[in-house]
Structure formats: structure tokens, C-alpha cells
């Protein structure tokens, strides 16, 4: 199978959906001729023109609000938010307007909108260009949240997101834009709410999201060399969440680590760990462990930044302790 | 009164009827609040009827409006039905939003009302987006964005006006300047001129007496026609007055405005009284005909209130419905 980058995969997904449905359009800063700073959208304006690949002023709340109104009236906007950190700027339009419109109108109005943005630290971009804020929006009823972990995932999830009639926030890992993966030439979609078991295992389950899927896969390699069999699962979407698949794995291996690049406190890892504790407690041999980003603003210095996010070695070390029966946080 | 833009009696009488329907709706809503029959509270549109009616009478059903927390007037003027409105205010299943929105989120998609909004200025993006959509889809629909003077302090307005002007979108920003930003005089929150703010983006701006329904309608008629041809966006500042407080519970308001001021607006500048006088003096309707119309509307409203009071609440199973379009029960 051919291999393409995550960036090319997203570009293909958008182009295919824009050819398929002329109500789909892209709106955001520097999306047209510039093709975004990450060059993900290069070439789209040449094919679809500036009426459907719409450059905006630097005014995130404004173009987000415009997208919400456009989505309510017959079009399917894909909003390009240059950095995930800018999501704070669009919170009212996203969480008070887009997320609630279908509900508040008793099902009469809908907002088929995609907000595509990114997450991920270790790019030496400091505290306002490095955050992973998906938990923030996953907290709000009415928003779906997709976290692609490879080029293949990015294309399939983006196409599903565009066809979804609800607001969907899709976070790409900005460090993976140039990472290649096998992506079929023929069309495919990845349904929301169906987790992907990347690797079967017997001793421990590593649940990873987005950037942390690769971290978990590498940790599983390290553990395999030591005779520990780790199962690796990518939920793909955290709203909806494939709880059944996560619980089934937890019941099978009896040990779980949840790894996510958002801040650890009140985050995705806490939510998933809690659901496993509530629903699979009697199958567990160890407490479900959370591994998120450190609860500090992302620091600039590489010496500091690199220690704020989970690493394969760190995940493997915790997995070893759980499998050995050492309670990591025992008093 | 301004020069009449409409040419026949039917149009004038419909405008009058819509204004009285708004006033009557609000009188009933206020009573429901005072008699503790309505959950929560609401914001009365009374006094501003000529704004909503003058504008909405210049629109087609497929034209869109976005409304505000003080939104009953826009909803009625865009064609809504009393029963479904009162049911919504009382949180009943037959309400426009199945009781899930209430007064501050009432929406009537069938008539192009994209909804009231409880965030001041929150619908400015939505209105501009609806206009964007019309342009992209090649429709000639126009969107009117209603908001108050208080909302002119929100940054969102300047962001979307900039884009609307850059992209020549068919949107009309209608600022209902009732003189008060909640409990604060507009002079204290607005520096400089409000119309100049729109003009700074190259947007043609107008001021009109918001108590004169014919003036509002004549101005809007012209702007809507031009917006359909791609000459938008436009801005209108409508000088008006709200008879009640910021919301129904805002009873003692002498610390921010005097009773004399309220009396002056009600006695000398009431939009319904003025239009009624014009209809009679121009021979469009007799006093008797007008009284009969008023009585009929009053009866309609009471019947709708009784209907809504007796109507069913939504079943509790609806609580997790409509969270997502494709999931019947989000928590199942």
C-alpha cells in the first residue's frame, strides 16, 4: 500500500469531501494560498477557489461564529484553527452556541460543523502553542471529539467528521504532520465511537490517545522484549467513547494505564480511569493508572519541556510496576 | 409618521396587528411571571414593537433573523404562533423548542428565526454566517441581526462586521438602541458614535426613529432589496425604548432612570398609539375596527395562555434527547 503523510491524508480527505458535497467549505486564517503554516491545505484553493477556501482576518471568535451560522443554514464549514491553544478564543461560539443549538431548539436546528485544530508539545513553541486541550471540549455535551493517531486515522476520521450532522472537533498531532503511514487509494471512512485495538496483549492494557498511541506502541515493544504482553488500544474518538471496548480489554488484562497528552488533572485519563473503576473494578488486579501531561504550563526550554509529557520509557516503567504488583502511589 | 412605503390597507393593518400581538403577548407573559406561573424570568419587548415589525415586514419567510434575550417581539414579527410560544415560555412539550430553550432561546426555524440568544451579542456571528451561507449557495436571502445597544460593546461585532464588509454579505445589523445596557445608561458604556463604528468598516449606516413603524419599514425595505442584489452589509441604529426593566423582575429602577422619562415615552411616543392614530386619520381603519382587532388579539392570547398552562410537560425521557442529531438518547 502507498504511504502518505498525515498532512497529505487530511488534505485528501478535505478534497474528496469538497468534491463530493459542494456545501463543504474551509474557513480560517491563511488557509488559501498559504495552505496554513503547516502546509496541510496546499493546493485546495487552486481546485476549489476562494469562495470555498476562505481566508479570514485574524479573528477567531468572528470566523467561528460565522461558521456556526453557516452550518445552521445549509452549509458544512470546516473551521481551521491554526493552533489548538486558540480554542480559548472561540469558546463562546463553540460551547455556548454550536454545542447547544440542536438541544436548545428541541432538535429543530443543527450545526454540521468541523473544527479542525491540533495538539501536542515538544515542538519548542512554549505555553501558548503547545497545549492539548481536547478534554476541555469533551466536557461539553453536544460536541464530538476525534483524535487521529496516524495518517490513516486522520483521513478516515476527517471524512466521517465532515459528514456528521453535529459539531465535531478534530485535534491533529502537529508533530505528526510529516509522519507517513499506509493509506489506501480507495475511499474509506472510520466510524466514530469504535476503538482500534492496535495490538493484542494479555498482561496489561495501554489506552493511548492521539500522540500517545505511538508512545504506547513503543512502550509495548519495550515490554514485549521483557516478556510482558501489553494490549494497545486507541479510542479514536473520546466523544463518543467506545467504553465497551475499553472495559472488555480491562477485564481481559486486569491492569490498565491510560495515556493522554492533555494535563493529567480533571482530564481524559481521569475520565477513562474512572469509568473502568466503576464498571470493571472486580476484574482489576491493580489501580488504573493515569499518565497525562504534567500540570504545568508547557515550558519553552527543551530540558524542561521534554519531561512534561509521557514517554515510552515512562509508560513501560509504570507498566512493569503494575504487572509486578507494586502499587506505584502506595503511601 | 414617515411617508408610507406600502400601498394597501391590508399591509398596514397586518403591521398594526403584529405590533399589538407583540404588546399583548408581553402583557400576558408579564402576568404569568407576576403570578408565579412561569418558570424563570423573561425580558419584555414592550415599547420596541415598531422595530421588530417594521423590519420583519420587509422580509420574506426564507430570510433569516437572529434574535436576543429580549426576543419575543422578533419571534412574533417573523411569523410565530402564540400557542407554541407560550408553551415554550412555560417549558411545555408543544413549545417551539419542546421546552428545552425557554424565553431566552426561542427559535422558529420554519419562519427563518434562528433563535434568541442568552449571550449578549452571541448571535452576531450566526447572523453573519447565515448571510455567508446564502451567498455561497447562490440564494438571495437576507439576514437581519437584531441586537441591543449593550451588545455594541462586544468585540465579536467588530470582527464579523469586518468580514461581512470584506465579503459583501447580505446581512443587516439592526441595533435596537433602547438607551440602556441592562441597568446602565448607554452614554456610560458607549464612547463616540455607534453608527461611526459601522462606517469605519465602510458599511453604510442609518439612524431611524424606532417608534415609527412606517419609517423603519421604508428604510428596511430599501436596504433589504439592495442587500439581495449584493450591496450589503448595512447597519441601522433604531432609537427606541423598553417600557419594562431589564427583565420582569427589575421593578425598582429609579436609580438608573426616572418615572418621568418612562411616562414621557409611553404617553408621547408609543409606537402603537402613533400608528393607530395614523391609520384612523388616513382612513385605513375606523376606531371601531381597531378596537375589534385589539379585542380579537387579546382573546387569542388568553386562549393560547390557557392552552399552554394546561399543556403537557415533556416526558422526562426527553432530557437526553437532541444532544446529538444521530443519537436518540445520548445517555442510553
XYZ file of C-alpha atoms in Angstrom, chain A residues 6-274:
269
model
C -0.709 12.790 7.916
C -0.742 16.195 6.290
C -1.443 14.693 2.856
C -4.099 12.441 4.358
C -6.009 15.380 5.799
C -5.648 17.246 2.521
C -7.044 14.282 0.594
C -9.963 13.867 2.979
C -10.924 17.521 2.567
C -10.531 17.475 -1.219
C -12.606 14.307 -1.569
C -15.395 15.630 0.614
C -15.387 19.016 -1.113
C -15.711 17.277 -4.484
C -18.486 15.091 -3.160
C -20.509 17.851 -1.475
C -20.407 21.410 -2.706
C -21.757 22.781 0.579
C -18.442 21.912 2.288
C -16.083 24.862 2.657
C -12.959 25.704 4.629
C -12.658 28.901 6.646
C -9.769 30.179 8.723
C -6.546 32.146 8.806
C -4.110 31.637 5.921
C -5.940 28.601 4.573
C -5.952 29.614 0.906
C -2.715 30.473 -0.883
C -0.632 29.877 2.244
C -2.260 26.495 2.847
C -1.777 27.027 6.609
C 1.612 27.327 8.344
C 1.795 23.523 8.361
C 1.000 23.429 4.603
C -1.767 20.922 5.234
C -4.162 22.643 2.824
C -1.766 23.345 -0.041
C -3.445 23.073 -3.435
C -7.031 23.197 -2.233
C -7.639 26.820 -3.158
C -6.433 26.097 -6.691
C -9.103 23.445 -7.091
C -11.979 24.946 -5.113
C -11.395 28.687 -5.335
C -11.509 31.385 -2.703
C -15.271 31.134 -2.230
C -14.790 27.695 -0.640
C -11.312 28.055 0.799
C -11.863 31.267 2.692
C -9.038 33.301 4.177
C -10.168 35.304 7.186
C -8.725 38.131 9.218
C -7.079 37.074 12.488
C -10.381 36.961 14.333
C -11.063 33.502 15.720
C -14.358 34.249 17.540
C -15.623 36.017 14.417
C -14.947 33.298 11.881
C -16.016 30.607 14.317
C -19.336 32.414 14.807
C -19.752 32.789 11.059
C -19.178 29.069 10.662
C -21.840 28.281 13.262
C -24.407 30.418 11.442
C -23.386 28.977 8.079
C -23.750 25.442 9.433
C -27.226 26.261 10.738
C -28.321 27.388 7.278
C -27.348 24.659 4.853
C -23.575 24.502 4.545
C -20.837 22.374 6.121
C -17.955 24.525 7.278
C -14.579 23.118 8.197
C -13.092 25.706 10.508
C -9.321 25.812 10.551
C -7.995 26.874 13.928
C -4.268 27.303 13.441
C -3.270 26.157 16.923
C -5.286 24.210 19.460
C -4.319 26.814 22.034
C -6.575 29.332 20.254
C -9.617 27.303 21.235
C -9.983 29.545 24.279
C -10.748 32.377 21.853
C -13.685 30.549 20.296
C -15.172 29.054 23.436
C -18.435 31.014 23.425
C -19.181 30.233 19.804
C -18.161 26.597 20.185
C -19.571 25.727 23.589
C -22.467 28.159 24.105
C -23.649 28.304 20.508
C -22.576 25.324 18.351
C -22.774 22.675 21.058
C -26.178 23.690 22.388
C -28.143 24.802 19.351
C -29.591 21.388 18.467
C -30.630 20.766 22.057
C -31.935 24.257 22.821
C -34.054 24.210 19.669
C -35.603 20.885 20.625
C -33.911 19.223 17.651
C -35.035 21.723 15.011
C -31.709 23.354 14.223
C -28.430 21.545 13.712
C -24.811 22.595 13.359
C -22.892 20.278 10.994
C -19.514 21.859 11.539
C -15.951 20.591 11.861
C -13.402 22.484 13.888
C -10.010 21.147 12.867
C -7.118 22.070 15.061
C -4.118 20.460 16.689
C -2.421 19.447 19.911
C 0.979 18.363 21.092
C 4.044 19.639 22.915
C 7.813 19.186 22.362
C 7.899 21.475 19.344
C 9.705 24.163 21.373
C 6.770 26.508 20.965
C 6.186 27.314 24.632
C 2.998 27.615 26.642
C 0.611 29.192 24.108
C 1.337 26.995 21.070
C 1.777 23.571 22.661
C -1.325 22.676 24.615
C -3.519 19.625 24.217
C -6.965 20.926 25.115
C -9.304 18.216 23.903
C -10.573 17.389 27.397
C -11.878 20.934 27.655
C -14.303 20.452 24.771
C -15.039 16.795 25.526
C -16.548 18.122 28.763
C -19.282 19.953 26.845
C -22.365 17.926 25.860
C -23.157 18.313 22.172
C -19.613 18.235 20.816
C -17.950 15.167 19.319
C -14.182 14.924 19.693
C -11.907 12.942 17.371
C -8.198 12.290 17.986
C -6.488 10.759 14.943
C -3.249 8.920 15.696
C -1.853 8.337 12.185
C -2.280 9.385 8.565
C -4.736 6.525 8.039
C -6.795 7.552 11.056
C -6.657 11.235 10.141
C -8.162 10.689 6.712
C -10.908 8.302 7.771
C -11.937 10.327 10.800
C -11.924 13.629 8.899
C -14.268 12.274 6.255
C -16.634 10.988 8.923
C -16.435 14.313 10.761
C -17.415 16.272 7.654
C -20.447 14.058 7.035
C -21.564 14.195 10.667
C -24.517 16.498 11.357
C -23.128 17.603 14.725
C -20.267 19.897 15.643
C -17.083 17.822 15.667
C -13.738 18.986 16.998
C -10.817 17.118 15.484
C -7.368 17.516 17.013
C -4.383 16.532 14.875
C -0.999 15.944 16.462
C 1.087 18.737 14.991
C 4.275 16.714 15.420
C 2.900 14.002 13.157
C 2.128 16.093 10.075
C 5.139 14.686 8.240
C 4.792 11.120 9.556
C 3.935 8.604 6.853
C 1.614 5.642 7.152
C -0.065 3.247 4.713
C -3.271 4.824 3.403
C -5.386 3.046 0.777
C -6.064 4.761 -2.530
C -9.711 3.723 -2.406
C -12.212 5.572 -0.278
C -12.806 4.578 3.340
C -14.344 6.136 6.419
C -13.658 5.392 10.064
C -16.815 5.415 12.171
C -16.883 7.390 15.409
C -17.092 5.518 18.688
C -15.252 2.400 17.548
C -11.898 1.895 19.260
C -8.956 0.377 17.425
C -7.034 -2.442 19.104
C -3.565 -1.918 17.641
C -2.023 -4.819 19.404
C -3.469 -7.656 21.438
C -1.956 -8.463 24.818
C -2.614 -10.408 27.989
C -0.860 -8.722 30.919
C -1.763 -5.055 30.730
C -3.824 -2.637 28.636
C -2.298 0.605 27.440
C -5.019 3.032 26.324
C -3.458 5.861 24.343
C -4.973 8.800 22.502
C -3.624 10.795 19.564
C 0.109 11.406 20.030
C 0.190 8.924 22.880
C -0.834 5.958 20.721
C 2.683 5.785 19.312
C 4.098 6.217 22.800
C 2.024 3.257 23.993
C 3.017 1.160 20.976
C 6.707 1.823 21.664
C 6.199 1.036 25.350
C 4.588 -2.257 24.323
C 7.692 -3.071 22.250
C 9.928 -2.424 25.259
C 7.691 -4.579 27.461
C 7.484 -7.385 24.901
C 11.273 -7.705 24.992
C 10.937 -8.290 28.726
C 8.181 -10.868 28.343
C 5.297 -8.579 29.297
C 2.393 -8.710 26.875
C 0.692 -5.339 26.520
C -2.544 -4.641 24.674
C -2.656 -1.232 22.986
C -5.966 0.483 22.307
C -6.715 3.763 20.557
C -10.235 5.031 21.341
C -10.051 7.216 18.176
C -12.868 9.419 19.447
C -13.346 10.379 23.082
C -16.886 11.599 22.332
C -18.435 9.189 21.568
C -16.246 6.864 23.616
C -16.121 3.145 22.888
C -16.478 2.261 26.531
C -17.340 -1.365 25.783
C -14.028 -1.997 24.032
C -12.038 -0.361 26.832
C -13.892 -2.308 29.523
C -13.508 -5.579 27.636
C -9.756 -5.074 27.478
C -9.566 -4.068 31.142
C -11.452 -7.204 32.124
C -9.136 -9.293 29.994
C -5.763 -7.968 31.186
C -6.846 -6.726 34.649
C -4.374 -3.838 34.537
C -4.716 -0.534 32.718
C -2.701 2.605 32.100
C -4.425 5.495 30.323
C -2.047 7.809 28.478
C -3.060 11.173 27.019
C -1.220 14.403 26.272
C -3.712 16.675 27.990
C -2.990 17.842 31.521
C -3.474 14.960 33.889
C -5.795 16.596 36.419
C -9.510 16.549 35.529
C -8.573 15.182 32.123
C -9.209 12.392 29.637
C -7.100 9.936 31.623
C -9.153 10.610 34.744
C -12.432 10.104 32.918
C -11.440 6.821 31.326
C -9.813 5.514 34.521
C -12.929 6.361 36.458
